[in-house]
Coordinates of C-alpha atoms in Angstrom, one line a residue:
Chain A
M1 CA 30.0 -7.4 -23.3
F2 CA 26.6 -8.5 -24.3
Y3 CA 27.2 -11.8 -22.9
Q4 CA 28.5 -10.6 -19.7
Q5 CA 25.3 -8.8 -19.1
F6 CA 23.2 -11.5 -20.2
K7 CA 25.0 -13.9 -17.6
K8 CA 24.5 -11.1 -14.9
I9 CA 20.7 -10.9 -15.6
C10 CA 20.4 -14.6 -15.5
F11 CA 22.2 -14.8 -12.2
N12 CA 20.1 -12.1 -10.7
L13 CA 17.0 -13.8 -11.9
F14 CA 18.1 -16.9 -10.2
L15 CA 18.9 -15.2 -7.0
T16 CA 15.3 -13.6 -7.2
L17 CA 13.8 -16.8 -7.7
L18 CA 15.8 -18.4 -4.7
G19 CA 14.4 -15.5 -2.6
L20 CA 10.9 -16.0 -3.5
L21 CA 11.4 -19.9 -2.9
F22 CA 12.3 -19.0 0.7
V23 CA 9.4 -16.7 1.0
S24 CA 7.1 -19.5 -0.5
A25 CA 8.4 -21.9 2.2
F26 CA 8.2 -19.4 5.0
P27 CA 4.7 -20.0 6.3
S28 CA 5.7 -23.6 7.2
L29 CA 8.1 -22.3 9.7
F30 CA 5.1 -21.6 12.0
V31 CA 3.5 -25.1 11.7
S32 CA 4.3 -26.1 15.2
T33 CA 2.8 -27.5 18.2
N34 CA 5.0 -25.3 20.4
I35 CA 6.3 -21.9 20.2
G36 CA 9.3 -21.4 18.1
F37 CA 10.5 -22.0 14.7
N38 CA 10.0 -25.2 13.1
L39 CA 13.0 -25.7 10.8
E40 CA 12.3 -29.2 9.9
S41 CA 9.0 -28.4 8.4
F42 CA 10.6 -25.3 6.7
F43 CA 13.1 -27.5 4.9
S44 CA 10.8 -30.2 3.9
S45 CA 8.4 -27.5 2.5
L46 CA 11.5 -26.3 0.4
A47 CA 12.0 -29.8 -0.7
N48 CA 8.3 -30.3 -1.5
I49 CA 8.3 -27.1 -3.7
I50 CA 11.3 -27.9 -5.7
D51 CA 10.1 -31.5 -6.2
S52 CA 6.7 -30.3 -7.5
L53 CA 8.5 -27.8 -9.7
V54 CA 10.3 -30.7 -11.5
N55 CA 7.0 -32.4 -12.3
I56 CA 5.4 -29.2 -13.2
N57 CA 2.8 -30.5 -15.3
S58 CA 1.2 -32.5 -12.6
I59 CA 0.6 -29.7 -10.1
T60 CA -3.1 -29.7 -9.3
Y61 CA -5.4 -27.6 -7.3
T62 CA -8.7 -28.5 -5.8
I63 CA -12.1 -26.9 -5.7
Q64 CA -14.6 -28.7 -3.5
S65 CA -12.7 -32.0 -3.6
R66 CA -12.2 -32.2 -7.3
S67 CA -8.8 -31.6 -8.5
Y68 CA -7.7 -29.7 -11.8
P69 CA -4.4 -29.4 -13.3
L70 CA -2.7 -26.1 -12.6
F71 CA -1.2 -25.6 -16.0
P72 CA -3.6 -24.7 -18.8
N73 CA -6.1 -23.4 -16.2
I74 CA -3.9 -20.8 -14.7
F75 CA -3.4 -19.0 -17.9
E76 CA -6.9 -17.7 -18.2
P77 CA -7.1 -15.6 -14.9
Y78 CA -3.4 -14.7 -15.5
F79 CA -3.9 -13.0 -18.8
Y80 CA -7.1 -11.5 -17.7
S81 CA -5.4 -9.8 -14.7
L82 CA -2.4 -8.9 -16.9
K83 CA -4.9 -7.3 -19.3
I84 CA -6.5 -5.2 -16.7
L85 CA -3.1 -4.3 -15.3
F86 CA -1.6 -3.0 -18.6
S87 CA -4.7 -1.4 -19.9
S88 CA -5.0 0.5 -16.6
F89 CA -1.3 1.6 -16.8
I90 CA -1.6 2.8 -20.4
F91 CA -4.8 4.7 -19.5
S92 CA -3.3 6.2 -16.5
V93 CA -0.4 7.5 -18.5
L94 CA -2.5 8.9 -21.3
C95 CA -5.0 10.5 -18.7
S96 CA -2.3 12.1 -16.7
I97 CA -0.4 13.5 -19.7
L98 CA -3.7 14.9 -20.9
L99 CA -4.5 16.4 -17.7
A100 CA -1.1 17.9 -17.2
Y101 CA -1.4 19.5 -20.8
I102 CA -4.7 21.0 -20.0
T103 CA -3.6 22.2 -16.6
F104 CA -0.7 24.0 -18.2
Q105 CA -2.9 26.0 -20.4
L106 CA -4.8 27.4 -17.3
P107 CA -3.4 30.3 -15.3
I108 CA -1.0 29.6 -12.7
K109 CA -3.3 30.1 -9.7
I110 CA -5.9 27.6 -10.9
R111 CA -2.9 25.2 -11.5
K112 CA -1.7 25.6 -7.9
W113 CA -5.1 24.9 -6.6
I114 CA -5.5 21.8 -8.8
T115 CA -2.1 20.4 -7.6
R116 CA -3.3 21.1 -3.8
C117 CA -6.6 19.2 -4.4
F118 CA -4.8 16.2 -5.9
V119 CA -2.5 16.0 -3.0
I120 CA -5.4 15.8 -0.8
I121 CA -7.0 13.2 -2.9
Q122 CA -4.0 11.0 -2.8
S123 CA -4.7 10.3 0.8
I124 CA -8.0 8.7 0.1
P125 CA -8.0 5.0 0.6
D126 CA -8.4 3.1 -2.7
V127 CA -11.2 1.2 -1.4
F128 CA -13.3 4.2 -1.3
F129 CA -13.3 4.5 -5.1
V130 CA -14.4 1.0 -5.5
F131 CA -17.3 1.3 -3.1
S132 CA -18.3 4.6 -4.5
L133 CA -18.1 3.5 -8.1
Q134 CA -20.5 0.5 -7.3
L135 CA -22.8 2.6 -5.4
T136 CA -23.0 5.2 -8.2
I137 CA -23.5 2.6 -10.8
I138 CA -26.5 1.1 -8.8
W139 CA -27.9 4.6 -7.8
V140 CA -28.0 5.6 -11.7
Y141 CA -29.6 2.2 -12.5
K142 CA -32.3 2.6 -9.8
K143 CA -33.1 6.1 -11.2
T144 CA -32.7 5.6 -14.7
N145 CA -32.7 1.9 -15.5
I146 CA -29.4 2.2 -17.2
L147 CA -26.5 0.1 -16.1
F148 CA -23.8 2.1 -17.6
L149 CA -21.1 -0.1 -16.2
D150 CA -21.1 -3.7 -14.8
P151 CA -20.4 -3.4 -11.1
L152 CA -19.7 -7.0 -10.5
S153 CA -18.3 -9.9 -12.4
S154 CA -20.3 -13.1 -12.8
Y155 CA -19.4 -16.5 -14.3
Q156 CA -20.7 -15.8 -17.8
H157 CA -19.6 -12.2 -17.9
S158 CA -16.3 -10.9 -17.1
I159 CA -16.2 -7.1 -16.5
F160 CA -13.5 -4.8 -17.8
L161 CA -14.1 -1.3 -17.8
A162 CA -15.1 -0.8 -14.1
P163 CA -12.0 -2.5 -12.6
V164 CA -9.6 -0.6 -15.1
L165 CA -11.2 2.9 -14.3
T166 CA -11.0 2.3 -10.6
L167 CA -7.5 0.8 -10.8
S168 CA -6.5 4.0 -12.6
I169 CA -7.6 6.7 -10.4
L170 CA -5.0 6.9 -7.9
P171 CA -2.1 6.2 -10.5
I172 CA -3.5 8.9 -12.5
I173 CA -3.2 11.4 -9.8
F174 CA 0.4 10.4 -8.8
L175 CA 1.5 10.4 -12.6
F176 CA 0.0 13.7 -13.0
Q177 CA 2.0 15.2 -10.2
I178 CA 5.1 13.6 -11.5
T179 CA 4.2 15.1 -15.0
V180 CA 3.6 18.5 -13.5
I181 CA 6.8 18.6 -11.8
S182 CA 8.7 17.6 -14.9
F183 CA 6.9 20.0 -16.9
E184 CA 7.9 22.7 -14.5
E185 CA 11.4 21.6 -14.2
E186 CA 11.8 21.7 -18.0
L187 CA 10.1 24.9 -18.6
D188 CA 12.7 26.7 -16.4
K189 CA 15.4 25.6 -18.7
P190 CA 17.4 28.0 -20.9
Y191 CA 16.5 26.4 -24.2
I192 CA 12.8 27.0 -23.7
E193 CA 13.4 30.7 -23.3
F194 CA 15.3 30.6 -26.4
A195 CA 12.5 28.7 -28.3
K196 CA 10.2 31.3 -27.0
G197 CA 12.3 34.0 -28.2
K198 CA 12.6 32.4 -31.7
G199 CA 8.8 32.6 -31.7
L200 CA 7.6 29.0 -31.1
S201 CA 4.1 28.9 -29.6
Y202 CA 3.6 27.7 -26.1
S203 CA 1.6 24.7 -27.1
R204 CA 4.1 23.5 -29.5
I205 CA 7.1 23.9 -26.9
L206 CA 5.0 21.9 -24.4
L207 CA 4.3 19.2 -26.9
V208 CA 7.5 18.6 -28.5
H209 CA 10.3 19.3 -25.9
V210 CA 8.8 19.2 -22.6
F211 CA 6.9 16.0 -23.3
K212 CA 10.0 14.1 -23.8
N213 CA 11.3 14.7 -20.4
A214 CA 8.0 14.0 -18.9
I215 CA 7.9 10.5 -20.5
F216 CA 11.2 9.8 -19.3
S217 CA 10.1 10.7 -15.6
I218 CA 7.1 8.7 -16.0
A219 CA 9.0 5.6 -17.0
N220 CA 11.0 6.1 -14.0
H221 CA 8.4 6.2 -11.5
S222 CA 6.4 3.3 -13.5
K223 CA 7.9 0.6 -11.2
Q224 CA 6.1 2.4 -8.1
V225 CA 3.0 2.6 -10.1
F226 CA 3.0 -0.9 -11.0
W227 CA 3.6 -2.0 -7.4
F228 CA 0.8 0.2 -6.2
M229 CA -1.6 -1.2 -8.8
L230 CA -0.6 -4.8 -7.9
S231 CA -1.4 -4.4 -4.3
N232 CA -4.7 -2.7 -5.2
L233 CA -5.5 -5.6 -7.6
L234 CA -5.9 -8.0 -4.9
V235 CA -8.5 -6.1 -3.2
F236 CA -10.2 -4.8 -6.4
E237 CA -10.5 -8.4 -7.7
Y238 CA -12.2 -9.5 -4.5
V239 CA -14.7 -6.5 -4.3
F240 CA -15.5 -6.8 -8.1
N241 CA -15.9 -10.6 -7.9
I242 CA -13.3 -11.0 -10.7
Y243 CA -11.9 -14.4 -11.3
G244 CA -8.6 -13.0 -11.7
F245 CA -5.0 -14.2 -11.1
T246 CA -4.6 -12.8 -7.5
Q247 CA -8.0 -14.2 -6.5
F248 CA -6.9 -17.5 -8.1
F249 CA -3.7 -18.0 -6.1
F250 CA -5.3 -16.6 -2.9
S251 CA -8.2 -19.1 -2.9
H252 CA -6.2 -22.1 -4.1
Y253 CA -3.3 -21.5 -1.8
S254 CA -0.3 -24.0 -1.5
P255 CA 3.4 -23.2 -1.3
V256 CA 3.9 -24.4 -4.8
I257 CA 1.1 -22.4 -6.4
F258 CA 2.2 -19.5 -4.4
F259 CA 5.7 -19.8 -5.8
I260 CA 4.6 -20.3 -9.4
S261 CA 1.9 -17.6 -9.4
L262 CA 4.3 -15.0 -7.8
A263 CA 7.1 -16.1 -10.3
M264 CA 4.6 -15.7 -13.2
L265 CA 4.1 -12.2 -11.8
L266 CA 7.7 -11.3 -11.1
I267 CA 9.4 -12.4 -14.2
P268 CA 8.0 -10.3 -16.7
F269 CA 8.2 -7.3 -14.5
F270 CA 11.8 -8.1 -13.5
L271 CA 12.7 -8.6 -17.2
I272 CA 11.1 -5.4 -18.3
F273 CA 12.6 -3.3 -15.5
T274 CA 16.1 -4.8 -16.0
I275 CA 16.1 -4.1 -19.5
W276 CA 14.9 -0.8 -19.1
G277 CA 17.7 0.1 -16.5
I278 CA 20.2 -1.2 -19.2
L279 CA 18.7 1.0 -22.0
I280 CA 18.9 4.0 -19.7
K281 CA 22.5 3.3 -18.9
N282 CA 23.5 3.1 -22.5
H283 CA 21.5 6.1 -23.5
Chain B
M1 CA 15.2 20.5 13.6
I2 CA 12.5 20.2 16.1
R3 CA 12.1 23.9 16.4
G4 CA 11.9 24.1 12.5
L5 CA 9.2 21.5 12.6
L6 CA 7.2 23.2 15.4
K7 CA 7.1 26.3 13.1
N8 CA 5.8 24.5 10.0
P9 CA 2.1 24.6 9.6
Y10 CA 1.7 21.2 7.8
F11 CA 3.6 19.3 10.6
L12 CA 1.7 20.9 13.3
I13 CA -2.0 20.6 11.8
G14 CA -1.1 16.7 11.1
F15 CA 0.6 16.0 14.3
L16 CA -2.0 17.8 16.6
F17 CA -5.0 16.0 14.7
L18 CA -3.2 12.6 15.2
S19 CA -2.3 13.1 18.8
I20 CA -5.6 14.4 19.7
V21 CA -7.6 11.5 18.0
F22 CA -4.9 8.9 19.6
L23 CA -5.3 10.4 23.0
S24 CA -8.9 11.1 23.1
S25 CA -9.5 7.4 22.0
I26 CA -7.5 6.2 25.1
F27 CA -9.1 8.7 27.4
F28 CA -12.5 7.8 26.1
S29 CA -12.2 4.1 26.7
V30 CA -10.5 4.3 30.0
F31 CA -12.9 6.9 31.5
V32 CA -16.1 7.7 29.6
K33 CA -17.0 4.4 27.8
E34 CA -18.7 3.0 30.8
H35 CA -20.9 6.0 31.6
L36 CA -22.4 6.0 28.1
P37 CA -26.1 5.5 27.8
K38 CA -27.1 2.0 26.2
P39 CA -27.8 2.5 22.6
N40 CA -31.4 2.0 21.4
I41 CA -32.1 -0.4 18.6
Y42 CA -35.7 0.8 18.0
L43 CA -36.7 4.4 17.7
Y44 CA -40.1 5.1 19.4
N45 CA -42.6 7.4 18.6
E46 CA -45.3 9.0 21.1
N47 CA -47.4 6.0 21.5
H48 CA -44.3 3.8 22.5
T49 CA -44.5 1.7 19.4
P50 CA -41.4 1.1 17.5
V51 CA -41.1 3.3 14.3
E52 CA -37.7 2.6 13.1
K53 CA -35.0 0.0 13.6
A54 CA -31.3 0.5 13.9
P55 CA -29.0 1.1 11.9
F56 CA -29.9 4.9 11.7
P57 CA -28.8 7.0 9.0
P58 CA -26.9 10.1 9.6
S59 CA -29.0 12.9 11.4
L60 CA -28.5 15.7 13.8
K61 CA -28.5 13.4 16.8
H62 CA -25.9 11.0 15.2
P63 CA -23.8 12.9 12.6
F64 CA -22.4 9.8 11.0
G65 CA -25.2 7.4 11.7
T66 CA -25.4 4.5 14.0
D67 CA -24.4 0.8 13.5
D68 CA -26.7 -2.4 14.1
Q69 CA -27.1 -2.1 17.7
G70 CA -27.8 1.8 17.6
T71 CA -24.3 2.8 18.9
D72 CA -23.5 6.0 17.3
M73 CA -20.6 5.7 14.7
L74 CA -18.5 8.4 16.2
V75 CA -18.4 6.6 19.4
I76 CA -17.5 3.4 17.6
I77 CA -14.7 5.4 15.6
L78 CA -13.3 6.8 18.7
D79 CA -13.1 3.5 20.6
G80 CA -11.4 1.8 17.8
A81 CA -8.9 4.5 16.9
K82 CA -6.3 3.6 19.6
F83 CA -6.2 0.1 18.1
T84 CA -5.7 1.1 14.7
I85 CA -3.4 4.1 15.2
G86 CA -1.6 2.2 18.0
C87 CA -1.1 -0.9 15.9
A88 CA 0.3 1.4 13.0
I89 CA 2.7 3.2 15.6
I90 CA 4.0 -0.1 16.9
V91 CA 4.4 -1.8 13.6
S92 CA 6.3 1.3 12.4
L93 CA 8.7 1.5 15.4
L94 CA 9.5 -2.1 15.3
R95 CA 10.1 -1.9 11.4
L96 CA 12.5 1.0 11.9
L97 CA 14.2 -0.6 14.9
V98 CA 15.0 -3.8 13.1
S99 CA 15.8 -2.1 9.7
Y100 CA 18.1 0.3 11.4
L101 CA 20.1 -2.4 13.0
L102 CA 20.2 -4.5 9.9
G103 CA 20.8 -1.3 8.0
I104 CA 24.0 -0.7 10.0
V105 CA 25.3 -4.1 9.1
H106 CA 24.4 -3.8 5.4
G107 CA 26.0 -0.2 5.2
L108 CA 29.1 -0.9 7.3
Y109 CA 30.0 -4.4 7.3
T110 CA 28.8 -6.5 4.3
N111 CA 29.8 -4.3 1.5
K112 CA 30.5 -7.2 -0.9
L113 CA 27.3 -9.4 -0.3
N114 CA 25.1 -6.3 -0.7
K115 CA 24.3 -6.7 -4.4
Y116 CA 23.5 -10.4 -3.8
Y117 CA 21.3 -9.4 -1.1
S118 CA 19.6 -6.9 -3.3
Q119 CA 18.6 -9.4 -5.8
F120 CA 17.6 -11.9 -3.1
I121 CA 14.9 -9.7 -1.7
N122 CA 13.5 -8.8 -5.1
A123 CA 10.5 -10.8 -4.0
F124 CA 9.7 -8.2 -1.6
K125 CA 10.1 -5.4 -4.0
F126 CA 8.1 -6.7 -6.9
V127 CA 5.4 -8.5 -4.9
P128 CA 3.0 -6.1 -3.0
G129 CA 3.1 -6.2 0.6
T130 CA -0.5 -6.8 1.0
V131 CA -0.3 -10.1 -1.0
I132 CA 2.5 -11.5 1.3
V133 CA 0.9 -10.4 4.5
L134 CA -2.3 -11.9 3.4
I135 CA -0.8 -15.3 2.6
F136 CA 1.2 -15.5 6.0
I137 CA -1.6 -14.3 8.0
S138 CA -4.4 -16.4 6.7
P139 CA -3.3 -19.9 8.1
F140 CA -3.6 -18.2 11.5
L141 CA -6.8 -16.6 11.2
N142 CA -8.6 -19.5 9.5
Q143 CA -8.3 -21.6 12.7
E144 CA -11.0 -19.8 14.9
G145 CA -10.6 -20.0 18.5
Q146 CA -7.2 -21.8 18.5
Y147 CA -5.1 -18.7 19.4
S148 CA -5.8 -16.2 21.9
V149 CA -6.4 -12.5 20.9
V150 CA -3.0 -11.5 22.2
Y151 CA -1.1 -14.4 20.5
L152 CA -2.8 -13.5 17.3
T153 CA -2.1 -9.7 17.6
I154 CA 1.5 -10.4 18.3
I155 CA 1.9 -12.6 15.5
Q156 CA 0.1 -10.0 13.1
I157 CA 2.4 -7.3 14.2
I158 CA 5.4 -9.5 13.5
I159 CA 4.4 -10.4 10.1
L160 CA 3.5 -6.7 9.2
T161 CA 7.1 -5.8 10.5
L162 CA 8.9 -8.6 8.8
V163 CA 7.2 -7.8 5.4
A164 CA 9.0 -4.3 5.3
V165 CA 12.2 -5.1 6.9
P166 CA 14.3 -6.4 3.9
T167 CA 13.6 -3.3 1.6
L168 CA 13.8 -0.8 4.5
S169 CA 17.1 -2.4 5.8
E170 CA 18.6 -2.1 2.4
L171 CA 17.4 1.7 2.1
I172 CA 19.0 2.5 5.4
G173 CA 22.0 0.6 4.4
N174 CA 22.6 2.5 1.1
E175 CA 21.8 5.9 3.0
I176 CA 24.7 5.0 5.4
S177 CA 26.8 4.0 2.3
L178 CA 26.1 7.2 0.8
I179 CA 27.1 9.2 4.0
L180 CA 30.2 7.2 4.1
K181 CA 31.3 8.6 0.8
N182 CA 31.9 12.0 2.2
E183 CA 35.4 13.5 2.6
F184 CA 35.0 14.1 6.4
I185 CA 34.6 10.3 6.8
E186 CA 37.9 9.8 5.3
N187 CA 39.5 12.5 7.5
S188 CA 37.9 10.8 10.5
K189 CA 39.5 7.5 9.6
I190 CA 42.8 9.2 9.0
L191 CA 42.7 10.7 12.5
G192 CA 42.2 7.3 13.9
G193 CA 38.4 7.0 14.5
G194 CA 37.1 3.7 14.6
K195 CA 33.9 2.1 13.1
W196 CA 31.8 2.8 16.1
H197 CA 33.0 6.3 16.6
I198 CA 32.3 7.2 12.9
L199 CA 28.8 5.7 13.5
K200 CA 28.1 7.6 16.6
K201 CA 29.4 11.1 15.7
H202 CA 29.0 11.3 11.9
I203 CA 26.5 8.8 10.6
I204 CA 23.6 9.1 13.1
P205 CA 23.4 13.0 12.9
F206 CA 22.7 12.5 9.2
L207 CA 20.4 9.6 9.6
K208 CA 18.0 11.1 12.5
P209 CA 16.0 13.2 10.1
K210 CA 15.6 10.5 7.4
I211 CA 14.6 8.0 9.8
F212 CA 12.0 10.3 11.5
L213 CA 10.6 10.9 8.0
L214 CA 10.5 7.0 7.3
F215 CA 8.7 6.4 10.5
F216 CA 5.6 8.4 9.4
Q217 CA 5.9 7.1 5.8
Q218 CA 5.9 3.4 7.2
M219 CA 2.9 4.6 9.3
I220 CA 0.9 5.4 6.1
Q221 CA 1.9 2.1 4.3
T222 CA 1.0 0.0 7.4
L223 CA -2.6 1.7 7.6
I224 CA -3.0 0.8 3.9
I225 CA -2.1 -2.7 4.4
I226 CA -4.4 -2.8 7.5
I227 CA -7.4 -1.5 5.3
H228 CA -6.7 -4.1 2.5
L229 CA -6.6 -6.8 5.4
G230 CA -9.9 -5.4 6.7
V231 CA -11.6 -6.0 3.3
F232 CA -10.7 -9.7 3.6
N233 CA -12.0 -10.0 7.1
M234 CA -8.4 -10.6 8.4
F235 CA -8.7 -8.3 11.3
I236 CA -6.1 -7.2 13.9
G237 CA -6.8 -9.3 17.0
G238 CA -8.8 -12.0 15.2
V239 CA -12.2 -12.5 13.7
S240 CA -15.4 -13.6 15.4
Y241 CA -18.5 -14.8 13.6
L242 CA -21.8 -14.0 14.6
Q243 CA -25.0 -15.3 13.1
Q244 CA -26.9 -12.2 11.6
D245 CA -30.2 -13.0 13.0
L246 CA -32.1 -16.3 13.8
A247 CA -33.8 -16.2 10.5
S248 CA -31.0 -16.2 8.1
S249 CA -28.0 -18.5 8.3
S250 CA -25.7 -15.8 7.0
Q251 CA -22.7 -15.0 9.2
K252 CA -21.5 -11.5 9.9
A253 CA -17.6 -11.2 10.7
F254 CA -16.8 -8.7 13.2
S255 CA -13.7 -7.7 15.0
L256 CA -13.5 -7.9 18.6
S257 CA -12.0 -4.5 19.0
N258 CA -13.6 -1.7 17.1
E259 CA -10.6 -1.6 15.0
W260 CA -11.5 0.6 11.7
A261 CA -10.6 -2.0 9.1
G262 CA -12.7 -4.4 10.9
L263 CA -15.7 -2.1 10.6
I264 CA -15.2 -2.0 6.9
G265 CA -14.9 -5.7 6.3
G266 CA -17.5 -7.0 8.6
S267 CA -20.0 -4.6 7.0
Y268 CA -19.4 -5.0 3.2
Q269 CA -22.8 -6.4 2.7
K270 CA -24.3 -3.1 4.2
L271 CA -22.8 -1.1 1.5
M272 CA -26.0 -0.9 -0.6
T273 CA -28.3 -0.4 2.4
D274 CA -26.5 1.6 5.0
P275 CA -23.4 2.9 3.3
W276 CA -22.4 5.2 6.3
I277 CA -21.3 2.0 8.3
I278 CA -18.6 1.7 5.7
Y279 CA -18.0 5.3 4.7
T280 CA -17.3 6.5 8.3
P281 CA -14.4 4.2 9.0
V282 CA -13.0 5.0 5.5
F283 CA -13.3 8.6 6.1
S284 CA -11.6 8.2 9.5
F285 CA -8.6 6.4 7.7
F286 CA -8.7 9.2 5.0
L287 CA -8.2 12.0 7.7
T288 CA -5.5 9.9 9.4
I289 CA -3.5 9.4 6.2
L290 CA -4.1 13.0 5.3
S291 CA -2.6 14.1 8.6
L292 CA 0.2 11.6 8.3
N293 CA 0.9 13.1 4.7
F294 CA 0.9 16.6 6.1
I295 CA 3.4 15.5 8.8
V296 CA 5.7 14.0 6.1
K297 CA 5.5 17.2 3.9
G298 CA 6.2 19.3 7.0
I299 CA 9.3 17.1 7.8
E300 CA 10.5 17.2 4.1
K301 CA 10.1 21.0 3.9
T302 CA 11.9 21.4 7.3
I303 CA 14.7 19.1 6.1
T304 CA 15.3 21.0 2.8
M305 CA 15.1 24.4 4.8
R306 CA 17.8 23.2 7.0
E307 CA 20.0 22.2 4.1
I308 CA 19.4 25.6 2.4
S309 CA 20.4 27.4 5.7
F310 CA 23.5 25.2 6.0
K311 CA 24.6 26.2 2.6
K312 CA 23.9 29.9 3.3
M313 CA 26.2 29.6 6.3
K314 CA 29.1 28.3 4.1

């Protein structure tokens, strides 16, 4: 049975990568002198990508007419971006749970107001937070000569805190709402009333019982959160001048590099979410 | 459902705001724009000597400041609103139209192939839309002057549509499959209803509210992608570069329409000195997305109210 599942995962992975291959070759459909799809160039692009994949160590990218080998050089920006993504995710989860816990200690009216405010903040475009953070850092620096965060990355110095913070803001709001909804659902259940009747304190109920379901809800929505963070990562890397993964494959574009970069992004998330799906089913 | 919607405050506020902005933008460009006074780049004092140069910060005369040429920011925003909102409307309509047709195929006909299709389009589910759109659009925008504005806009709209079609069609297809699981569908088949009949009489009434909801959600997604594209100077309708002034050789990108994302990307360097040039379009996007969120919330509430009243009737 385990073997069956393993075969299924491999087959799905193969199909996924096949789809990615077609997407990578897709731009060459439009290389044409006349209007219409250029099927010939599409298939030759497909063939090129597969060909390059076979000789994977010899793929190069060029900066200002000097070529560099793709393979060890791609790992540095890759792990840098992954570091930012994962730190941001963990930070968002921790912050949203903490915020939800604090909110539930407050009276209900204030809780409703906070939820409403957060719904409005969710409509703010993410770029606003980047711009504002950079402006704030520089304003504080002008007044007090303290640079409390680095607003931009440079060749010698890669920043970490500023992008992690800004990347987390909207996910925190989203996860906070998910947590609040899950807390409210749990608190309605009969076993909570029983626990209260037994005399357990409100805090303890929150922490021990309701918490478990909140984590479960968060894990179910984490796919959306990651998707959202990835799409913002592209813009944030550009604005913060970070030499990260999305900047890397965007500035050194070629169909093969596009395929490899997206595969490197896709495969770990695909595996994580598939395995998580299997664990849930068996639970 | 429409009556329920019209009673819902969220929907009303959002929808009214959006329509007012969009319609006034069109009205403005057609009737008012030519009659506006020419903007002043310099502000003169009593002795007719220039005291200040544009861009001017927010003040009583210009509540959101002005841009480089002295044009009031509100005027620019109003001018560009129809492009931004119009583009989002067109893209969402196209997305839903194509995904609706494909979704019918997905839900009614190709049942066995669906799980393979689902894996095949994983690329669109795990890779963010902005990334795919950027990669597809950049070859077109990097060759300046080769394509006409109309051609570029059409290509951009097509790409923005196609990016969402795989996942959206699967969503609609799954909804249709869910509807088909109801008992009354079985009854209809026994009584002799063919696929078209089931589609028209049973499936479409269920789908209509969901598609209505999806339309506005897609508008929000499209607007977010347009903002991201704007940061990268990939404007709808193409980019044009202007030399900043004769002294410097730096080039400033600007969009040929006053489309909002173009205002953001083109003026990024101004962030430190004249932040209102960037914050005004960002604020406009915020208000638009907020009103769309209100509309979505209104529709969701109306749909659940309807379901509750159906249950009461039983």
